[in-house]
Coordinates of C-alpha atoms in Angstrom, one line a residue:
M1 CA -23.8 -23.0 7.5
S2 CA -26.0 -21.2 9.7
A3 CA -25.2 -20.7 13.3
A4 CA -28.6 -22.3 14.6
T5 CA -27.6 -25.6 12.6
P6 CA -27.1 -28.4 14.8
A7 CA -23.6 -30.0 14.2
A8 CA -25.1 -33.3 13.9
E9 CA -26.9 -32.1 10.8
Q10 CA -24.0 -30.3 9.4
Q11 CA -22.7 -31.6 5.9
P12 CA -19.3 -31.3 4.7
H13 CA -19.1 -28.3 2.4
V14 CA -16.2 -26.3 1.7
A15 CA -17.9 -22.7 1.6
P16 CA -21.3 -21.1 1.6
I17 CA -22.3 -21.7 -1.8
T18 CA -25.4 -21.1 -3.9
E19 CA -27.5 -24.2 -5.6
G20 CA -26.3 -25.3 -8.9
E21 CA -22.5 -23.6 -8.0
P22 CA -20.0 -25.5 -10.1
L23 CA -16.6 -26.8 -8.3
S24 CA -13.4 -27.8 -9.9
S25 CA -10.5 -28.4 -7.8
T26 CA -11.2 -32.1 -7.9
G27 CA -11.1 -32.2 -11.3
S28 CA -14.8 -31.9 -12.3
S29 CA -17.7 -29.5 -12.1
V30 CA -20.4 -30.4 -9.4
S31 CA -23.4 -28.6 -8.1
A32 CA -23.9 -27.6 -4.5
S33 CA -26.5 -30.6 -3.9
E34 CA -24.3 -32.9 -5.5
L35 CA -21.4 -31.6 -3.1
K36 CA -22.8 -33.2 -0.2
Q37 CA -22.6 -36.7 -1.1
D38 CA -19.1 -36.1 -2.9
D39 CA -16.6 -38.2 -0.9
S40 CA -14.1 -35.9 -2.0
A41 CA -15.1 -33.1 -0.5
P42 CA -12.8 -32.2 2.5
M43 CA -14.0 -33.7 6.0
M44 CA -15.1 -31.2 8.6
V45 CA -13.1 -31.0 12.1
A46 CA -14.1 -30.7 15.4
D47 CA -12.9 -27.4 17.2
E48 CA -12.1 -27.5 20.7
N49 CA -15.8 -26.5 21.6
G50 CA -16.8 -30.1 19.9
Q51 CA -18.3 -28.1 16.6
Q52 CA -17.8 -29.2 13.3
V53 CA -15.4 -27.1 11.1
L54 CA -13.3 -26.7 7.9
P55 CA -9.6 -27.9 8.8
E56 CA -7.2 -24.9 9.3
M57 CA -4.3 -24.2 7.5
P58 CA -1.6 -25.3 10.3
V59 CA 0.6 -22.4 11.7
K60 CA 4.2 -23.3 11.3
P61 CA 7.2 -21.5 13.4
N62 CA 8.0 -18.4 11.8
S63 CA 11.6 -20.2 10.9
A64 CA 9.4 -22.3 8.5
Y65 CA 8.4 -19.4 6.4
I66 CA 11.9 -17.7 5.7
G67 CA 12.0 -18.8 2.3
L68 CA 8.5 -17.5 2.0
G69 CA 9.9 -14.1 3.8
V70 CA 12.2 -13.9 1.0
M71 CA 10.2 -14.2 -2.1
C72 CA 8.0 -11.8 -1.0
L73 CA 10.6 -9.5 -0.3
M74 CA 11.9 -9.9 -4.0
V75 CA 8.0 -9.1 -5.3
A76 CA 7.9 -6.0 -2.4
F77 CA 11.4 -5.2 -4.1
G78 CA 9.1 -3.0 -6.6
G79 CA 8.4 -0.8 -3.9
F80 CA 12.3 -0.1 -3.3
V81 CA 12.4 1.1 -7.1
F82 CA 9.8 3.9 -6.2
G83 CA 11.5 4.7 -3.1
Y84 CA 14.7 5.3 -4.8
D85 CA 13.4 7.6 -7.5
T86 CA 11.5 9.7 -4.5
G87 CA 14.7 9.8 -2.7
S88 CA 17.4 10.8 -5.5
I89 CA 14.7 13.1 -7.3
G90 CA 14.8 15.5 -4.9
G91 CA 18.7 15.9 -4.5
F92 CA 18.8 16.3 -8.0
V93 CA 17.0 19.7 -8.3
A94 CA 19.4 20.7 -5.4
M95 CA 22.8 19.7 -8.0
S96 CA 24.7 22.6 -9.7
G97 CA 25.4 19.8 -12.7
F98 CA 21.4 19.2 -12.9
K99 CA 20.7 23.0 -12.6
E100 CA 23.3 23.7 -15.3
K101 CA 21.7 21.0 -17.6
Y102 CA 18.0 21.4 -17.6
G103 CA 17.8 24.9 -15.9
S104 CA 17.8 28.7 -17.1
H105 CA 20.4 31.3 -16.3
N106 CA 20.7 34.8 -15.2
S107 CA 23.1 36.7 -13.5
S108 CA 23.1 34.7 -10.3
G109 CA 23.9 31.6 -12.3
Y110 CA 22.0 28.5 -13.3
Y111 CA 18.5 28.3 -11.3
L112 CA 15.1 25.9 -12.1
S113 CA 12.3 27.8 -11.5
N114 CA 9.3 26.7 -9.2
V115 CA 7.3 25.5 -12.2
R116 CA 9.9 23.3 -13.8
T117 CA 11.0 22.2 -10.8
G118 CA 7.5 21.2 -9.7
L119 CA 6.7 19.6 -13.3
M120 CA 10.0 17.3 -13.3
V121 CA 9.6 16.1 -9.9
S122 CA 5.9 15.7 -9.4
I123 CA 5.0 14.2 -13.5
F124 CA 6.4 11.1 -12.3
N125 CA 2.9 10.8 -10.3
I126 CA 1.0 11.2 -13.1
G127 CA 2.8 8.5 -15.4
C128 CA 2.3 6.0 -12.3
A129 CA -1.4 6.8 -12.0
I130 CA -1.9 6.0 -15.4
G131 CA 0.4 3.1 -15.4
G132 CA -1.4 1.6 -12.5
L133 CA -4.5 2.0 -14.8
I134 CA -3.2 0.6 -17.9
L135 CA -0.6 -1.7 -16.7
G136 CA -2.2 -3.2 -13.6
K137 CA -4.5 -5.1 -15.9
L138 CA -1.6 -7.1 -17.1
G139 CA -1.7 -9.4 -14.1
D140 CA -4.9 -10.8 -15.1
M141 CA -4.0 -11.4 -18.7
V142 CA -0.6 -12.6 -18.2
G143 CA -0.2 -13.4 -14.5
R144 CA 1.3 -11.3 -11.5
K145 CA 4.8 -12.8 -11.7
L146 CA 5.0 -11.9 -15.8
A147 CA 3.0 -8.8 -15.4
L148 CA 5.7 -7.4 -12.7
M149 CA 8.3 -8.0 -15.0
V150 CA 7.2 -6.3 -18.3
V151 CA 6.4 -3.3 -16.2
T152 CA 9.8 -3.5 -14.8
V153 CA 11.4 -3.1 -18.2
I154 CA 9.0 -0.4 -18.9
Y155 CA 10.4 1.6 -16.1
V156 CA 14.1 0.9 -17.7
I157 CA 13.2 2.2 -20.9
G158 CA 12.3 5.4 -19.0
I159 CA 15.4 5.6 -17.1
I160 CA 17.5 5.0 -20.4
I161 CA 15.3 8.0 -21.9
Q162 CA 16.6 10.2 -18.8
I163 CA 19.8 9.6 -18.5
A164 CA 20.7 10.0 -22.3
S165 CA 19.2 13.2 -22.5
V166 CA 21.8 16.1 -23.1
H167 CA 20.6 19.4 -22.7
A168 CA 16.2 19.2 -23.4
W169 CA 14.9 19.2 -20.0
Y170 CA 11.6 18.0 -21.5
Q171 CA 13.6 14.7 -22.9
Y172 CA 13.9 14.4 -19.2
F173 CA 10.5 15.1 -18.7
I174 CA 9.3 12.5 -20.6
G175 CA 11.7 9.8 -19.7
R176 CA 10.2 10.4 -16.2
I177 CA 6.4 10.2 -17.6
I178 CA 7.4 6.5 -18.7
S179 CA 9.4 5.0 -16.0
G180 CA 6.4 6.5 -13.8
L181 CA 3.8 4.3 -15.6
G182 CA 6.4 1.4 -14.9
V183 CA 6.2 1.9 -11.2
G184 CA 2.5 2.7 -11.2
G185 CA 2.0 -0.9 -12.9
I186 CA 4.5 -2.1 -9.9
A187 CA 2.5 0.1 -7.2
V188 CA -0.8 -2.1 -8.3
L189 CA 0.8 -5.5 -8.8
S190 CA 3.1 -6.1 -6.1
P191 CA 0.8 -5.6 -3.0
M192 CA -1.6 -8.0 -5.1
M193 CA 0.7 -10.6 -5.3
I194 CA 1.7 -10.6 -2.0
S195 CA -1.6 -10.4 -0.4
E196 CA -2.5 -13.4 -2.9
T197 CA 0.5 -15.3 -1.8
A198 CA 1.3 -14.9 1.8
P199 CA -0.7 -17.0 4.4
K200 CA -3.3 -15.2 6.0
H201 CA -1.6 -15.0 9.4
L202 CA 1.3 -13.4 7.7
R203 CA -0.3 -11.5 5.0
G204 CA -0.4 -7.9 6.8
L205 CA 3.2 -8.1 7.7
L206 CA 4.5 -9.3 4.1
V207 CA 2.2 -6.5 2.2
S208 CA 3.9 -3.9 4.8
C209 CA 7.4 -5.1 3.4
Y210 CA 6.3 -2.8 0.3
Q211 CA 6.2 0.0 2.3
L212 CA 9.5 -1.1 4.2
M213 CA 11.1 -1.2 0.8
I214 CA 9.8 2.1 -0.2
T215 CA 11.5 3.7 3.4
L216 CA 14.9 1.5 2.1
G217 CA 14.8 3.1 -1.3
I218 CA 14.3 6.6 -0.2
F219 CA 17.2 6.3 2.2
L220 CA 19.4 4.6 -0.1
G221 CA 18.6 7.4 -2.4
Y222 CA 19.4 10.0 -0.1
C223 CA 22.8 8.4 1.0
I224 CA 24.1 8.0 -2.7
N225 CA 23.2 11.8 -3.4
Y226 CA 25.0 12.6 -0.7
G227 CA 28.0 10.9 -1.7
T228 CA 27.9 12.1 -5.5
K229 CA 27.4 15.7 -4.5
G230 CA 31.0 16.7 -4.6
Y231 CA 31.4 15.9 -8.2
T232 CA 31.0 19.1 -10.3
N233 CA 29.7 17.7 -13.7
T234 CA 26.4 15.4 -14.5
A235 CA 28.1 12.7 -12.8
Q236 CA 26.2 14.2 -9.8
W237 CA 23.0 12.9 -10.9
R238 CA 23.9 10.1 -13.6
I239 CA 25.6 8.0 -11.2
T240 CA 22.7 8.0 -9.0
L241 CA 20.3 7.6 -12.0
G242 CA 22.7 4.6 -13.3
L243 CA 22.1 2.3 -10.2
C244 CA 18.4 2.4 -11.1
F245 CA 19.8 0.0 -14.0
L246 CA 20.8 -2.5 -10.9
W247 CA 18.0 -2.5 -9.1
A248 CA 15.5 -3.3 -11.6
L249 CA 17.9 -6.0 -12.7
F250 CA 18.0 -7.5 -9.5
M251 CA 14.2 -7.0 -9.6
L252 CA 13.8 -9.2 -12.6
G253 CA 16.6 -11.8 -11.4
G254 CA 14.6 -12.3 -8.2
M255 CA 11.0 -12.9 -9.8
T256 CA 12.2 -15.5 -11.6
F257 CA 12.4 -17.8 -8.0
V258 CA 8.6 -16.3 -7.1
P259 CA 5.7 -18.8 -8.0
E260 CA 2.6 -17.4 -9.5
T261 CA -0.3 -17.2 -7.1
A262 CA -2.8 -19.9 -6.6
R263 CA -5.7 -17.6 -7.5
Y264 CA -4.4 -16.8 -10.7
Y265 CA -3.7 -20.4 -11.3
C266 CA -7.4 -21.4 -10.6
E267 CA -8.6 -18.5 -12.7
K268 CA -6.7 -20.2 -15.6
D269 CA -7.9 -23.8 -14.5
R270 CA -4.6 -24.8 -13.6
V271 CA -5.8 -26.3 -10.3
E272 CA -2.9 -28.5 -10.0
D273 CA -0.3 -25.6 -10.4
A274 CA -2.7 -24.0 -7.7
R275 CA -1.9 -26.7 -5.1
E276 CA 1.6 -26.7 -5.7
S277 CA 1.7 -23.1 -5.2
L278 CA -0.6 -23.3 -1.9
S279 CA 1.6 -26.1 -1.0
K280 CA 4.8 -24.2 -1.1
V281 CA 3.6 -21.0 0.3
N282 CA 1.9 -22.8 3.2
K283 CA 4.8 -25.6 3.8
V284 CA 2.4 -28.5 3.9
P285 CA 1.9 -31.4 1.5
K286 CA -0.3 -31.3 -1.5
D287 CA -2.8 -34.1 0.0
D288 CA -3.2 -32.1 3.4
P289 CA -7.0 -31.7 4.0
A290 CA -6.5 -27.9 5.1
L291 CA -4.8 -26.9 1.9
Q292 CA -7.6 -28.9 -0.1
A293 CA -10.3 -27.1 1.9
E294 CA -8.6 -23.6 0.9
L295 CA -8.4 -24.5 -2.8
D296 CA -11.9 -25.7 -2.9
T297 CA -12.5 -22.2 -1.1
I298 CA -10.5 -20.5 -4.0
V299 CA -11.8 -22.5 -6.9
A300 CA -15.3 -22.0 -5.6
G301 CA -15.0 -18.4 -5.6
V302 CA -13.4 -18.4 -9.2
E303 CA -16.3 -20.4 -10.8
A304 CA -18.9 -18.1 -8.8
E305 CA -17.2 -15.3 -10.5
R306 CA -17.4 -16.8 -13.8
L307 CA -21.1 -17.2 -13.5
A308 CA -21.4 -13.7 -13.5
G309 CA -19.7 -12.9 -16.5
E310 CA -16.5 -11.1 -17.6
A311 CA -15.7 -8.3 -15.1
S312 CA -16.6 -4.9 -16.7
W313 CA -15.6 -1.2 -15.5
K314 CA -19.3 -0.9 -15.2
E315 CA -19.6 -3.4 -12.6
L316 CA -17.3 -1.5 -10.1
F317 CA -20.6 0.8 -9.8
S318 CA -22.2 -2.0 -8.5
T319 CA -23.7 -1.4 -4.6
K320 CA -25.5 -4.8 -4.7
T321 CA -22.0 -6.5 -4.3
K322 CA -20.7 -3.8 -2.1
I323 CA -18.1 -3.4 -4.9
F324 CA -18.6 0.5 -5.3
Q325 CA -18.7 0.9 -1.5
R326 CA -15.1 -0.7 -1.1
L327 CA -13.7 1.0 -4.3
V328 CA -14.5 4.7 -2.6
M329 CA -13.3 3.2 0.7
G330 CA -10.0 2.4 -1.3
V331 CA -9.6 5.8 -3.0
M332 CA -10.4 7.4 0.0
L333 CA -7.8 5.9 2.0
Q334 CA -4.9 6.2 -0.7
S335 CA -6.1 9.9 -1.0
L336 CA -5.6 10.2 2.9
Q337 CA -2.5 8.8 2.8
Q338 CA -1.4 11.8 1.1
L339 CA -3.1 14.5 3.0
T340 CA -1.8 12.9 6.0
G341 CA 1.2 15.5 5.3
D342 CA 4.1 13.1 5.0
N343 CA 5.4 14.9 2.0
Y344 CA 4.9 18.0 3.8
F345 CA 7.5 16.8 6.4
F346 CA 10.1 15.5 3.7
Y347 CA 9.6 19.1 1.8
Y348 CA 9.8 21.5 4.6
G349 CA 12.3 19.8 7.3
T350 CA 15.1 21.1 5.8
T351 CA 13.9 24.6 7.1
V352 CA 13.5 23.3 10.3
F353 CA 16.6 21.8 10.5
A354 CA 18.4 25.2 9.2
A355 CA 17.2 26.8 11.8
V356 CA 19.1 25.3 14.4
G357 CA 22.3 24.9 12.3
L358 CA 22.1 21.9 9.8
S359 CA 21.7 23.9 6.3
D360 CA 23.3 21.0 4.3
S361 CA 20.1 19.4 2.9
F362 CA 21.4 16.6 1.8
Q363 CA 22.3 15.8 5.5
T364 CA 18.7 16.6 6.5
S365 CA 17.3 14.2 4.1
I366 CA 19.8 11.3 5.6
V367 CA 18.2 12.0 9.2
I368 CA 14.7 11.9 8.1
G369 CA 15.4 8.7 5.8
I370 CA 16.7 6.7 8.6
V371 CA 13.8 7.7 10.8
N372 CA 11.3 6.7 8.0
F373 CA 13.3 3.5 7.6
A374 CA 14.0 2.4 11.0
S375 CA 10.2 3.3 12.2
T376 CA 8.8 0.8 9.6
F377 CA 10.1 -2.1 11.2
F378 CA 7.9 -1.4 14.4
G379 CA 4.9 -1.3 11.6
L380 CA 6.0 -4.6 10.7
F381 CA 5.7 -6.2 14.1
F382 CA 2.6 -4.0 15.2
V383 CA 0.4 -4.9 11.9
N384 CA -0.2 -8.4 12.9
R385 CA -0.4 -7.6 17.0
F386 CA -3.1 -4.8 17.0
G387 CA -4.8 -5.4 13.5
R388 CA -5.6 -2.7 10.6
R389 CA -8.2 -0.6 12.1
T390 CA -6.7 0.1 15.5
L391 CA -3.5 1.0 14.0
L392 CA -5.0 3.4 11.7
L393 CA -7.0 5.1 14.4
W394 CA -4.1 5.5 16.9
G395 CA -1.9 6.8 13.7
A396 CA -4.3 9.3 12.8
A397 CA -4.9 10.4 16.4
A398 CA -1.0 10.7 17.1
Q399 CA -0.2 12.5 13.8
V400 CA -3.0 15.2 14.5
A401 CA -1.2 15.9 18.0
C402 CA 2.2 16.1 16.4
F403 CA 0.7 18.6 13.5
V404 CA -1.1 21.1 16.4
V405 CA 2.5 21.3 17.9
F406 CA 4.8 21.4 14.7
A407 CA 2.6 24.2 13.2
S408 CA 1.5 26.3 16.0
V409 CA 5.6 26.4 17.3
G410 CA 6.3 27.0 13.6
V411 CA 3.9 29.9 13.4
T412 CA 4.4 31.4 16.8
R413 CA 7.6 30.7 17.7
L414 CA 10.8 29.9 15.1
W415 CA 11.2 33.1 13.5
P416 CA 10.7 36.0 16.2
D417 CA 11.2 38.6 14.0
G418 CA 8.4 36.9 11.5
A419 CA 8.7 34.9 8.4
G420 CA 10.6 37.8 6.4
H421 CA 13.6 37.4 8.6
P422 CA 14.2 33.6 8.7
E423 CA 18.0 34.2 9.6
N424 CA 16.6 35.1 13.0
S425 CA 15.5 31.8 14.5
S426 CA 14.6 30.0 17.6
K427 CA 17.0 27.3 18.2
G428 CA 14.4 26.0 21.0
A429 CA 11.6 26.1 18.8
G430 CA 13.7 24.6 16.1
N431 CA 14.6 21.8 18.7
C432 CA 10.9 21.1 19.6
M433 CA 9.7 21.2 15.7
I434 CA 12.5 18.6 14.8
V435 CA 11.6 16.0 17.6
F436 CA 7.7 16.6 16.7
T437 CA 8.9 15.9 13.3
C438 CA 10.5 12.5 13.7
F439 CA 7.6 11.5 16.3
Y440 CA 5.3 12.2 13.4
I441 CA 7.4 10.4 10.9
F442 CA 7.4 7.3 13.2
C443 CA 3.8 7.5 13.9
F444 CA 3.0 7.6 10.1
A445 CA 5.5 4.9 9.3
V446 CA 4.0 2.3 11.8
S447 CA 0.4 2.9 10.6
W448 CA -0.9 5.1 7.4
A449 CA 2.4 4.5 5.5
P450 CA 2.0 0.5 5.4
L451 CA -1.3 -0.5 6.0
I452 CA -3.2 1.2 3.3
Y453 CA -1.3 -1.1 0.9
V454 CA -2.5 -4.0 3.4
V455 CA -6.3 -3.1 3.7
V456 CA -6.8 -2.3 0.1
S457 CA -4.9 -5.1 -1.5
E458 CA -7.3 -7.2 0.3
S459 CA -10.4 -5.7 0.3
Y460 CA -11.6 -6.4 -3.0
P461 CA -12.9 -9.6 -4.7
L462 CA -10.7 -11.3 -7.3
R463 CA -12.5 -10.5 -10.7
V464 CA -12.0 -7.0 -9.9
R465 CA -9.2 -6.8 -7.7
S466 CA -6.9 -5.3 -10.4
K467 CA -9.4 -2.5 -11.9
C468 CA -10.1 -1.5 -8.2
M469 CA -6.5 -1.4 -6.7
A470 CA -5.3 0.4 -10.0
I471 CA -8.3 3.1 -9.3
A472 CA -7.4 3.5 -5.5
T473 CA -3.6 3.6 -6.1
G474 CA -4.4 6.4 -8.9
A475 CA -5.9 8.4 -6.4
N476 CA -2.5 8.1 -4.2
W477 CA -0.7 9.2 -7.3
I478 CA -3.1 12.3 -8.2
W479 CA -3.0 13.5 -4.9
G480 CA 1.1 13.2 -4.6
F481 CA 1.2 15.0 -7.7
L482 CA -0.8 18.0 -6.5
I483 CA 0.9 18.0 -3.0
S484 CA 4.7 18.2 -4.6
F485 CA 3.3 20.6 -7.1
F486 CA 1.7 23.4 -5.3
T487 CA 3.4 22.8 -1.6
P488 CA 6.1 25.3 -3.0
F489 CA 3.7 27.8 -3.6
I490 CA 1.6 27.4 -0.8
T491 CA 4.5 27.6 1.9
N492 CA 5.8 30.5 0.4
A493 CA 2.4 32.1 0.8
I494 CA 1.2 30.8 4.3
H495 CA 4.6 29.0 5.8
F496 CA 3.8 26.7 8.9
A497 CA 0.2 27.0 8.8
Y498 CA 0.0 24.9 6.0
G499 CA 0.1 22.1 8.8
Y500 CA -3.0 22.9 9.8
V501 CA -4.4 22.1 6.5
F502 CA -3.2 18.3 7.3
M503 CA -4.2 18.2 10.6
G504 CA -8.1 18.9 9.8
C505 CA -7.1 16.0 7.2
L506 CA -6.3 13.8 9.6
V507 CA -9.1 14.5 11.9
F508 CA -11.3 13.6 9.0
S509 CA -8.9 10.5 8.6
F510 CA -9.8 9.4 12.0
F511 CA -13.5 9.5 11.7
Y512 CA -13.6 8.1 8.4
V513 CA -11.7 4.9 9.6
F514 CA -14.0 4.5 12.5
F515 CA -17.4 4.4 10.5
V516 CA -16.3 2.9 7.3
V517 CA -12.8 0.6 7.6
P518 CA -13.7 -2.7 8.8
E519 CA -11.0 -4.9 10.7
T520 CA -9.5 -8.0 8.4
K521 CA -6.9 -8.9 10.4
S522 CA -6.4 -12.5 10.3
L523 CA -9.0 -13.7 7.4
S524 CA -8.2 -15.1 4.2
L525 CA -9.1 -13.1 1.2
E526 CA -12.0 -14.9 0.5
E527 CA -13.4 -14.5 4.4
V528 CA -13.2 -10.6 3.9
E529 CA -15.6 -11.1 0.7
E530 CA -17.9 -13.1 3.1
M531 CA -17.7 -10.0 5.7
W532 CA -18.6 -7.5 3.3
Q533 CA -21.7 -9.4 1.7
E534 CA -22.8 -10.1 5.2
G535 CA -22.8 -6.1 5.9
V536 CA -20.9 -5.9 9.2
L537 CA -20.8 -2.8 10.7
P538 CA -16.8 -1.8 10.5
W539 CA -16.7 -0.7 14.3
K540 CA -17.7 -4.4 15.4
S541 CA -15.9 -6.4 12.6
S542 CA -13.1 -7.4 15.2
S543 CA -15.7 -9.6 16.5
W544 CA -17.1 -11.0 13.1
V545 CA -16.4 -15.2 12.6
P546 CA -16.4 -16.5 9.5
A547 CA -19.4 -19.0 8.8
S548 CA -17.0 -22.0 8.5
R549 CA -16.2 -21.8 12.4
R550 CA -19.1 -20.7 13.7
G551 CA -20.4 -22.0 17.1
V552 CA -24.1 -22.5 17.6
D553 CA -24.2 -19.1 19.8
Y554 CA -23.2 -17.0 17.2
S555 CA -25.1 -14.2 15.9
A556 CA -24.3 -12.5 12.9
E557 CA -27.3 -10.1 12.8
A558 CA -26.0 -8.6 16.5
L559 CA -23.1 -7.3 14.0
Q560 CA -24.9 -5.6 11.5
H561 CA -27.0 -3.2 13.7
D562 CA -26.1 -0.9 16.8
E563 CA -28.6 0.4 19.1
K564 CA -25.7 2.8 20.5
K565 CA -26.0 6.5 18.6
G566 CA -23.6 9.2 17.6
F567 CA -20.4 9.2 19.9
R568 CA -21.6 6.7 22.0
R569 CA -20.5 4.2 19.3
F570 CA -17.0 5.1 20.1
F571 CA -17.4 3.6 23.4

């Protein structure tokens, strides 16, 4: 409704819709003109200022959402599957039993070349990129729940191929590609399903649980590697790899208790199932007016998308609907998440710890892993308190400061006699770098690590959500492949100066977020779409109010223009 419309003249409609647009949540299709006289439409209620608005879904005490939280953790457990692989493969390539199976031999013993190591570690990311693009679409075909179970089975097939390999390293290589296909599908479907399931006031927190599960998987992978490194045969790595079957079974079992999302049910005209799903998630009766209002809004969106026809890949390049702009934003954010340099710290951290006497790389990994895991809990708290934009901006700024100190101390102070004499290292410089390594991991874990999945999962309309998320997540996997493959060669050439590259990327990230990424805190997915269509300036988006909740003094046009120029916009 228009902000200038007197309250007395407002009609009880459910969402801004166009003339002739059908709705079906009440069992029939009606036009916008007919809806105005429809007694089944949800009645408007008065807010504290006396304005007529749609009823809001009541917010229950946190204890009422424990069951919902457990269900979302079951979905987010897909992140654990990915994290466990990340945490374990780095230890595999350092194990004598693994080198003896798949490495080459010279006078010094068995070894893995940089190229073979890079391929065996990073090819997983290529499989993930392909899996996200191909298997992410399953969510639209068979539902988010069943699709997640299918891609988990594909992951298990890849693990079987890896664990059954005897001497051929390329068999292990093929197995990693196939397991990557499954994890790529999980990376698209898990955040998507959580974002569509969670109430809007909990969506940021619950989608962030996906990243929490990733960090838990990484940490547990480190710990199990540390426990099995004492074996002298293939049990060193096969025990760790075999546990992947347990995690997959846990994922499959947990998914049987998770309901399908209401938005998928509405796509398939199963409105009563959608009503039941919303009732279960929001802890309200099926006949609650607020539930009916949200259901009608979802149905109206689905019907409007049907009128536009089946979504095609060509539609992703539409600038009129702002889909292309959002697709570019998602690709950039996922790429920049990798270019923040987190994998650089996880790779090069062992060198710094060695400088202060902790030469066991497995112990080093556990220290970094526990800092990463524990810090993510702060991110769960901050995401709903401070919003997406604020955390991304402050996170980028803090990580820049960490890289300035870390890279500068590494280049000028860690090795007084030069990089050619790493045995003569400065313990004081090493301690300083360890402190800033941990501080960097904290800043990353509370901002860019979880929030990129949150922003990407809630930015796209339903009809193209799976396609856009697959492309955006694919960019993350491709950059992960490039960084993990080339980092050993780059660090051998320029050592800690590599940190300045990531510092420059973080500076760019700060300005990109400020000028491109809107604030979506406390908005439903349909309200996020409405905000994009109105063309709200990102740096003014925190003041935006959905049309259904606006007062008479609200000016939507003021958020679409800014008289300030250049850097004045920051203030």
